[in-house]
Amino acid sequence: MALIKTDLSTLKLTAQGKVRDIYATEDPSTLLFVATDRISAYDVVLNNGIPNKGKILTQLSLFWFNKLKDVIPNHLVTANINEMPGEISSYSDQLEGRSMLVRKARVIQLEAIVRGYITGSAWSEYKKSGTVHGISLPEGLVESAKLPQPLFTPSTKAEVGQHDENIHPDVGAKLIGQELYDRVSSVAIKLYEQAAQHAQERGLILADTKFEFGLLTKEGAEEELILIDEVLTPDSSRYWPLEGYEAGRPQPSFDKQYLRDWLTRKGFVKGLERGVDGNGWTMDEDVVDGTRRRYEEAWEKLTK
């Protein structure tokens, strides 16, 4: 059974995202992140979830946090419930395998997207104007083509139920300041390059991914840039099988594209976020199973 909503009655729920429930703890410098089995596509949270998806996201994030820790620090304190404040341990049946105690940081209000290949919304824009996020690209690119170099393409951070907006780098720099923007874009590309190399060694192409960053306050020192939220999961990334890859067409994937395609076939367009009948969108069981299998396969290929 999928865990759609957590019930930690003695803890204060401070925020609820598309996937994560975030709770305050007795330590004011930390937060409890819980990855539910909710799933979203096109910024729409589906009515039903994917069993154990939250555990897969958490375990993949832990893997990448450890692997990339030399590139940038992250917000993880521990994923071991026995090492968390005592008030949390009584909820171990809900939290085991899907929770992280993290350092509280000031979230940078920018989605840090890095693209190594042209697909999705980037391909749609390029076909119309020869640009991606307003950035001019060489002529003659085809769908799923590898870009000359990884491209940092920011977007706004939308509230739940709203759509992120792709923006030009100049707009992103104005939103958070040029100096911070340069730091974020530089480290995001380094993270992507290292992750893409590992993925390729495991038979996968990391087509694109989205990072989130925060600033950690240190007494008497400059705020520290850290990696937060989840990282390089099928929720935030496009993974393709390396075997059989061919530019010029869509690729099979180990991510949410399978769900996006189903939503499109069902008639989803912007404006129908609440469903055709106003009751939201509920996945067919075969879509639940197909999505779960793709997430599990990505996890196994990347970490085993």
GROMACS .gro file of C-alpha atoms in nm, residues 146-260:
model
  115
  146LYS     CA    1   2.351   1.533  -2.685
  147LEU     CA    2   2.424   1.902  -2.633
  148PRO     CA    3   2.773   2.038  -2.708
  149GLN     CA    4   2.819   2.083  -2.333
  150PRO     CA    5   2.592   2.058  -2.027
  151LEU     CA    6   2.360   2.358  -2.014
  152PHE     CA    7   2.240   2.529  -1.695
  153THR     CA    8   1.877   2.630  -1.746
  154PRO     CA    9   1.702   2.775  -1.440
  155SER     CA   10   1.333   2.787  -1.364
  156THR     CA   11   1.120   2.949  -1.097
  157LYS     CA   12   1.010   2.751  -0.791
  158ALA     CA   13   0.631   2.717  -0.802
  159GLU     CA   14   0.394   2.649  -0.516
  160VAL     CA   15   0.218   2.311  -0.506
  161GLY     CA   16  -0.040   2.303  -0.784
  162GLN     CA   17   0.133   2.576  -0.982
  163HIS     CA   18   0.374   2.540  -1.272
  164ASP     CA   19   0.748   2.609  -1.263
  165GLU     CA   20   0.841   2.863  -1.528
  166ASN     CA   21   1.147   2.822  -1.748
  167ILE     CA   22   1.350   3.143  -1.743
  168HIS     CA   23   1.657   3.287  -1.914
  169PRO     CA   24   1.980   3.287  -1.708
  170ASP     CA   25   1.972   3.668  -1.691
  171VAL     CA   26   1.634   3.651  -1.518
  172GLY     CA   27   1.764   3.387  -1.278
  173ALA     CA   28   2.061   3.605  -1.191
  174LYS     CA   29   1.831   3.896  -1.114
  175LEU     CA   30   1.617   3.677  -0.888
  176ILE     CA   31   1.897   3.561  -0.659
  177GLY     CA   32   2.189   3.792  -0.743
  178GLN     CA   33   2.465   3.740  -0.996
  179GLU     CA   34   2.731   3.617  -0.754
  180LEU     CA   35   2.509   3.350  -0.600
  181TYR     CA   36   2.373   3.255  -0.942
  182ASP     CA   37   2.726   3.197  -1.070
  183ARG     CA   38   2.808   2.975  -0.772
  184VAL     CA   39   2.489   2.773  -0.811
  185SER     CA   40   2.525   2.724  -1.186
  186SER     CA   41   2.892   2.624  -1.158
  187VAL     CA   42   2.841   2.362  -0.889
  188ALA     CA   43   2.523   2.230  -1.056
  189ILE     CA   44   2.716   2.155  -1.373
  190LYS     CA   45   2.995   1.983  -1.175
  191LEU     CA   46   2.735   1.767  -0.999
  192TYR     CA   47   2.572   1.679  -1.329
  193GLU     CA   48   2.901   1.586  -1.494
  194GLN     CA   49   3.005   1.352  -1.213
  195ALA     CA   50   2.661   1.193  -1.191
  196ALA     CA   51   2.636   1.151  -1.568
  197GLN     CA   52   2.973   0.974  -1.572
  198HIS     CA   53   2.862   0.731  -1.301
  199ALA     CA   54   2.529   0.672  -1.475
  200GLN     CA   55   2.704   0.595  -1.803
  201GLU     CA   56   2.926   0.342  -1.628
  202ARG     CA   57   2.606   0.174  -1.510
  203GLY     CA   58   2.444   0.167  -1.852
  204LEU     CA   59   2.230   0.478  -1.814
  205ILE     CA   60   2.221   0.823  -1.974
  206LEU     CA   61   2.143   1.112  -1.740
  207ALA     CA   62   1.961   1.335  -1.988
  208ASP     CA   63   1.882   1.615  -1.745
  209THR     CA   64   1.825   1.675  -1.376
  210LYS     CA   65   1.710   1.935  -1.127
  211PHE     CA   66   1.901   2.034  -0.814
  212GLU     CA   67   1.793   2.245  -0.520
  213PHE     CA   68   2.030   2.447  -0.305
  214GLY     CA   69   2.017   2.627   0.025
  215LEU     CA   70   2.228   2.860   0.234
  216LEU     CA   71   2.337   2.746   0.578
  217THR     CA   72   2.399   3.017   0.835
  218LYS     CA   73   2.722   2.981   1.031
  219GLU     CA   74   2.789   3.206   1.324
  220GLY     CA   75   3.052   3.464   1.240
  221ALA     CA   76   3.098   3.329   0.887
  222GLU     CA   77   2.957   3.368   0.538
  223GLU     CA   78   2.652   3.157   0.456
  224GLU     CA   79   2.751   2.817   0.318
  225LEU     CA   80   2.603   2.690  -0.008
  226ILE     CA   81   2.472   2.335   0.036
  227LEU     CA   82   2.278   2.077  -0.164
  228ILE     CA   83   1.927   2.015  -0.026
  229ASP     CA   84   1.603   1.823  -0.085
  230GLU     CA   85   1.641   1.508  -0.296
  231VAL     CA   86   1.910   1.455  -0.555
  232LEU     CA   87   1.930   1.271  -0.888
  233THR     CA   88   1.621   1.056  -0.840
  234PRO     CA   89   1.375   0.956  -1.113
  235ASP     CA   90   1.144   1.226  -0.973
  236SER     CA   91   1.393   1.502  -1.052
  237SER     CA   92   1.590   1.350  -1.341
  238ARG     CA   93   1.552   1.184  -1.679
  239TYR     CA   94   1.738   0.854  -1.708
  240TRP     CA   95   1.757   0.668  -2.041
  241PRO     CA   96   1.906   0.326  -2.116
  242LEU     CA   97   2.244   0.366  -2.284
  243GLU     CA   98   2.188   0.053  -2.490
  244GLY     CA   99   1.976   0.137  -2.792
  245TYR     CA  100   2.015   0.513  -2.755
  246GLU     CA  101   1.964   0.689  -3.086
  247ALA     CA  102   1.923   1.063  -3.135
  248GLY     CA  103   1.632   1.178  -3.348
  249ARG     CA  104   1.350   1.017  -3.154
  250PRO     CA  105   1.208   0.993  -2.799
  251GLN     CA  106   1.390   0.750  -2.568
  252PRO     CA  107   1.254   0.487  -2.330
  253SER     CA  108   1.310   0.608  -1.976
  254PHE     CA  109   1.341   0.515  -1.610
  255ASP     CA  110   1.158   0.816  -1.476
  256LYS     CA  111   0.825   1.001  -1.475
  257GLN     CA  112   0.804   1.028  -1.854
  258TYR     CA  113   0.597   0.709  -1.857
  259LEU     CA  114   0.344   0.881  -1.628
  260ARG     CA  115   0.356   1.206  -1.826
   0.00000   0.00000   0.00000
